[in-house]
Short mmCIF file of C-alpha atoms in Angstrom, two decimals:
data_model
loop_
_atom_site.label_atom_id
_atom_site.label_comp_id
_atom_site.label_asym_id
_atom_site.label_seq_id
_atom_site.Cartn_x
_atom_site.Cartn_y
_atom_site.Cartn_z
CA MET U 1 70.28 152.98 123.50
CA PRO U 2 71.35 152.20 119.89
CA ASP U 3 71.44 148.56 118.77
CA PRO U 4 74.77 146.87 119.51
CA ILE U 5 76.99 145.84 116.58
CA GLU U 6 76.49 142.12 115.87
CA LYS U 7 78.89 141.50 113.01
CA VAL U 8 81.90 143.15 111.35
CA SER U 9 83.83 142.30 108.21
CA ILE U 10 87.32 143.77 108.28
CA VAL U 11 89.43 144.24 105.15
CA ILE U 12 93.21 144.28 105.56
CA SER U 13 94.74 145.68 102.38
CA LYS U 14 98.23 146.76 103.43
CA GLY U 15 101.36 144.71 103.97
CA SER U 16 103.25 146.94 106.40
CA LEU U 17 103.38 146.46 110.17
CA ASP U 18 101.39 149.65 110.69
CA GLY U 19 98.98 148.56 107.97
CA VAL U 20 98.27 145.11 109.43
CA TYR U 21 98.04 145.59 113.22
CA PRO U 22 95.06 147.98 113.36
CA GLY U 23 92.80 145.53 111.51
CA LEU U 24 93.96 142.64 113.70
CA ILE U 25 93.36 144.62 116.89
CA MET U 26 89.89 145.59 115.72
CA ALA U 27 89.10 141.97 114.81
CA ASN U 28 90.34 140.59 118.11
CA GLY U 29 88.57 143.33 120.06
CA ALA U 30 85.32 142.62 118.26
CA ARG U 31 85.48 138.92 119.11
CA ALA U 32 86.21 139.82 122.74
CA GLU U 33 82.91 141.72 122.72
CA GLY U 34 81.12 138.71 121.27
CA ILE U 35 80.79 140.31 117.81
CA ASP U 36 81.02 137.98 114.77
CA VAL U 37 84.09 138.69 112.64
CA ASN U 38 85.22 137.96 109.09
CA LEU U 39 88.72 139.05 108.09
CA PHE U 40 89.35 139.58 104.40
CA PHE U 41 92.98 139.88 103.28
CA THR U 42 93.52 141.60 99.98
CA PHE U 43 96.45 142.99 97.96
CA PHE U 44 99.60 143.32 100.09
CA GLY U 45 97.51 142.53 103.16
CA LEU U 46 97.86 138.89 102.01
CA ASP U 47 101.36 138.91 103.50
CA ALA U 48 99.79 138.74 106.96
CA ILE U 49 98.56 135.20 106.23
CA HIS U 50 101.40 134.15 103.91
CA LYS U 51 103.36 131.32 105.57
CA ALA U 52 106.79 132.50 104.42
CA ARG U 53 106.17 136.22 104.81
CA HIS U 54 104.04 136.82 107.89
CA GLU U 55 107.05 136.73 110.21
CA HIS U 56 108.85 139.40 108.21
CA ILE U 57 106.32 142.19 107.98
CA LYS U 58 108.07 145.53 108.22
CA LEU U 59 107.23 149.00 109.37
CA ALA U 60 106.96 151.46 106.47
CA THR U 61 109.80 153.95 106.96
CA VAL U 62 109.34 155.67 103.59
CA GLY U 63 106.31 157.84 102.94
CA ASN U 64 105.30 157.65 106.59
CA PRO U 65 105.41 161.18 108.04
CA GLY U 66 104.02 159.90 111.35
CA LEU U 67 107.43 158.42 112.10
CA HIS U 68 109.00 161.91 112.16
CA LEU U 69 112.05 160.61 110.32
CA ALA U 70 113.69 162.52 107.46
CA THR U 71 112.44 161.00 104.20
CA TRP U 72 115.95 160.30 102.91
CA LEU U 73 116.82 158.48 106.16
CA GLY U 74 113.78 156.21 105.90
CA GLY U 75 115.09 154.92 102.57
CA VAL U 76 118.59 154.07 103.78
CA PRO U 77 119.13 150.28 103.65
CA GLY U 78 118.57 148.69 107.04
CA VAL U 79 116.55 151.54 108.56
CA SER U 80 113.24 149.77 108.03
CA THR U 81 114.64 146.62 109.68
CA VAL U 82 115.98 148.55 112.67
CA MET U 83 112.76 150.52 113.13
CA THR U 84 110.70 147.34 112.81
CA ARG U 85 112.80 145.67 115.49
CA TYR U 86 112.36 148.72 117.72
CA MET U 87 108.56 148.66 117.28
CA ASN U 88 108.42 144.91 117.89
CA HIS U 89 110.35 145.35 121.14
CA LYS U 90 107.98 148.08 122.28
CA MET U 91 104.98 145.92 121.48
CA GLU U 92 106.45 142.87 123.15
CA ALA U 93 106.91 144.91 126.32
CA LEU U 94 103.19 145.69 126.19
CA ASP U 95 102.41 142.01 125.63
CA ILE U 96 101.12 142.58 122.10
CA PRO U 97 101.58 139.33 120.15
CA SER U 98 103.60 139.08 116.94
CA ILE U 99 101.61 139.06 113.71
CA PRO U 100 101.74 135.25 113.19
CA GLU U 101 100.72 134.60 116.80
CA PHE U 102 98.00 137.25 116.67
CA VAL U 103 96.49 135.91 113.44
CA GLU U 104 96.44 132.39 114.89
CA MET U 105 94.79 133.63 118.07
CA ILE U 106 92.14 135.52 116.10
CA ALA U 107 91.36 132.33 114.16
CA ASP U 108 91.03 130.55 117.53
CA THR U 109 88.47 133.12 118.66
CA GLY U 110 86.25 131.86 115.85
CA ALA U 111 86.81 134.69 113.33
CA GLY U 112 86.81 133.58 109.68
CA LEU U 113 89.98 134.28 107.68
CA TYR U 114 89.57 134.77 103.93
CA ALA U 115 91.89 135.71 101.07
CA CYS U 116 90.88 137.85 98.10
CA LYS U 117 90.79 135.76 94.91
CA ALA U 118 91.78 138.60 92.57
CA SER U 119 94.90 139.33 94.64
CA VAL U 120 95.82 135.66 95.04
CA ASP U 121 95.61 135.22 91.25
CA MET U 122 97.50 138.45 90.58
CA PHE U 123 100.40 137.46 92.83
CA GLY U 124 100.40 133.91 91.43
CA LEU U 125 99.74 132.35 94.83
CA THR U 126 97.92 129.14 95.77
CA GLU U 127 96.20 127.88 98.91
CA GLY U 128 99.43 126.14 99.93
CA ASP U 129 101.17 129.50 100.36
CA PHE U 130 98.87 130.44 103.23
CA ILE U 131 98.62 129.49 106.88
CA GLU U 132 96.34 126.58 107.69
CA GLN U 133 93.84 128.83 109.47
CA LEU U 134 92.76 130.32 106.13
CA LYS U 135 89.16 129.26 105.55
CA ASP U 136 88.84 130.03 101.87
CA ILE U 137 89.86 132.12 98.89
CA ILE U 138 86.80 134.14 97.91
CA THR U 139 85.67 136.71 95.35
CA VAL U 140 84.65 140.22 96.26
CA GLY U 141 81.04 139.26 95.56
CA GLU U 142 81.24 136.41 98.03
CA PHE U 143 82.77 138.82 100.54
CA TYR U 144 79.78 141.14 100.26
CA GLU U 145 77.38 138.23 100.67
CA MET U 146 79.26 137.20 103.78
CA ALA U 147 79.30 140.76 105.12
CA ALA U 148 75.55 141.21 104.67
CA GLY U 149 73.78 142.53 107.73
CA GLY U 150 76.97 143.73 109.41
CA GLN U 151 79.48 146.56 109.28
CA ILE U 152 82.44 146.69 106.90
CA ILE U 153 85.75 148.17 108.04
CA PHE U 154 88.46 148.85 105.46
CA THR U 155 92.04 149.17 106.62
CA MET C 1 73.50 153.13 139.32
CA PRO C 2 71.09 150.28 138.50
CA THR C 3 70.70 147.34 140.84
CA ILE C 4 69.92 143.67 140.25
CA MET C 5 68.65 140.95 142.58
CA VAL C 6 70.98 137.95 142.80
CA ASP C 7 70.58 135.11 145.28
CA GLY C 8 68.20 137.29 147.29
CA GLN C 9 70.63 140.21 147.51
CA GLU C 10 70.39 143.64 145.96
CA ILE C 11 73.58 144.30 143.96
CA GLU C 12 74.74 147.57 142.46
CA VAL C 13 75.89 147.12 138.84
CA ASP C 14 77.10 149.42 136.05
CA GLU C 15 75.34 149.93 132.70
CA GLY C 16 76.93 146.77 131.33
CA GLY C 17 75.67 144.66 134.25
CA PHE C 18 79.09 144.37 135.94
CA PHE C 19 79.38 144.42 139.73
CA VAL C 20 80.43 147.78 141.17
CA HIS C 21 81.51 146.15 144.46
CA PRO C 22 83.24 142.79 143.78
CA ASP C 23 83.21 142.07 147.54
CA GLN C 24 79.45 141.53 147.36
CA TRP C 25 79.93 138.47 145.16
CA THR C 26 79.53 134.93 146.51
CA GLU C 27 80.08 131.65 144.69
CA GLU C 28 76.39 130.83 145.06
CA MET C 29 75.57 133.77 142.78
CA ALA C 30 77.55 132.37 139.84
CA PRO C 31 74.91 129.99 138.37
CA GLU C 32 72.23 132.68 138.35
CA LEU C 33 74.62 135.27 136.86
CA ALA C 34 75.65 132.74 134.20
CA ARG C 35 72.04 132.16 133.21
CA THR C 36 71.34 135.89 132.81
CA ALA C 37 74.61 136.27 130.84
CA GLY C 38 73.41 133.56 128.43
CA VAL C 39 76.13 131.08 129.38
CA GLY C 40 73.87 128.35 130.81
CA GLU C 41 75.00 125.56 133.16
CA LEU C 42 78.47 126.10 134.60
CA ASN C 43 80.94 123.22 134.43
CA GLU C 44 84.36 122.76 136.05
CA GLU C 45 86.14 124.69 133.29
CA HIS C 46 83.77 127.66 133.57
CA ARG C 47 84.38 127.72 137.31
CA ARG C 48 88.13 127.57 136.86
CA VAL C 49 88.01 130.60 134.54
CA ILE C 50 85.72 132.52 136.91
CA LYS C 51 88.00 131.81 139.87
CA PHE C 52 91.00 132.94 137.81
CA MET C 53 89.22 136.18 136.84
CA ARG C 54 88.68 137.05 140.49
CA GLU C 55 92.24 136.18 141.50
CA GLU C 56 93.66 138.36 138.73
CA TYR C 57 91.31 141.20 139.55
CA PHE C 58 92.25 141.26 143.24
CA ALA C 59 95.97 140.90 142.42
CA LYS C 60 96.16 143.46 139.61
CA GLY C 61 93.14 145.73 139.94
CA THR C 62 91.67 144.68 136.59
CA GLY C 63 90.48 141.42 135.10
CA PRO C 64 92.50 139.73 132.33
CA THR C 65 91.77 140.11 128.60
CA VAL C 66 91.05 137.03 126.48
CA ARG C 67 94.70 136.76 125.46
CA ALA C 68 95.89 136.96 129.06
CA LEU C 69 93.27 134.37 130.02
CA GLY C 70 94.44 132.06 127.25
CA LEU C 71 98.06 132.40 128.32
CA SER C 72 97.67 132.01 132.05
CA SER C 73 94.37 130.38 133.05
CA GLY C 74 95.25 126.97 131.59
CA VAL C 75 92.26 127.12 129.23
CA PRO C 76 93.26 127.79 125.57
CA VAL C 77 91.61 130.61 123.59
CA LYS C 78 89.65 128.23 121.34
CA ARG C 79 88.12 126.49 124.35
CA LEU C 80 87.41 129.82 126.08
CA TYR C 81 85.17 130.79 123.17
CA GLU C 82 83.37 127.44 123.37
CA LEU C 83 82.72 128.03 127.07
CA PHE C 84 81.76 131.71 126.69
CA PRO C 85 80.80 132.20 123.01
CA LYS C 86 79.77 135.84 123.37
CA GLY C 87 83.14 137.01 124.72
CA PRO C 88 85.07 135.01 127.36
CA ALA C 89 86.73 137.82 129.35
CA LYS C 90 83.62 139.96 129.33
CA LEU C 91 81.14 137.26 130.29
CA ALA C 92 83.42 135.57 132.81
CA ALA C 93 83.96 138.97 134.47
CA ARG C 94 80.23 139.51 134.70
CA ILE C 95 79.69 136.08 136.26
CA ALA C 96 82.72 136.54 138.53
CA GLY C 97 81.30 139.78 139.93
CA ILE C 98 84.18 142.00 138.85
CA PRO C 99 84.23 145.10 136.58
CA LYS C 100 84.66 144.66 132.84
CA PRO C 101 88.36 144.09 132.01
CA ARG C 102 90.00 147.03 130.28
CA GLY C 103 92.58 146.18 127.64
CA CYS C 104 92.76 146.27 123.87
CA ILE C 105 94.55 143.02 123.11
#
């Protein structure tokens, strides 16, 4: 039998609902298996740990052919909000937590939450903009050091 | 299917070491199963979680995930990981003599 996975470092780089959930589910699932997890939020993925924004993460209704919506319709004001609400209802029915609740739970499982320094600087953010579960703002080099010996998953 | 010896009984388990027949489990088996699962001495909180796993399994046909455990067992997620560091739902299911819980969240 192949060796089991002992550690994963998951990068969340997108700020849409469909861009954030997969990484969170993989992180939570890894912890449930007893796998060590580091979560690295970069670029628009930072919204998932941004205090004022993490409750308002929206489904991408433009440039998302998987939704099977006409492109022009996806861009109509309000469509993204309505579709996001629809998705959230569906997920709630399946007992999938909201993004803020999910991120907090993942921190409780012992996963480390980190923000990308380059992105934080670029967006003019500071530590105070993030949820208290954030462990540190780190460079990409520090991320690789932390990820050593494990698998890296980019989402 | 492989078998293991627990408390003097031969038990059929799956590849992950989970009981195939939860009815074969007795409370006396828990300490020995905990040791082989790397959990060590069981305290009151461990036992509460293990009892809850079995109740949920017999009521719903599958054991709870970590999130479900955290919401309904009375033991918060943070504490669950202190009690069962290598995966609370998975290890508690193994010690509770039920199949591995299936669920993604």
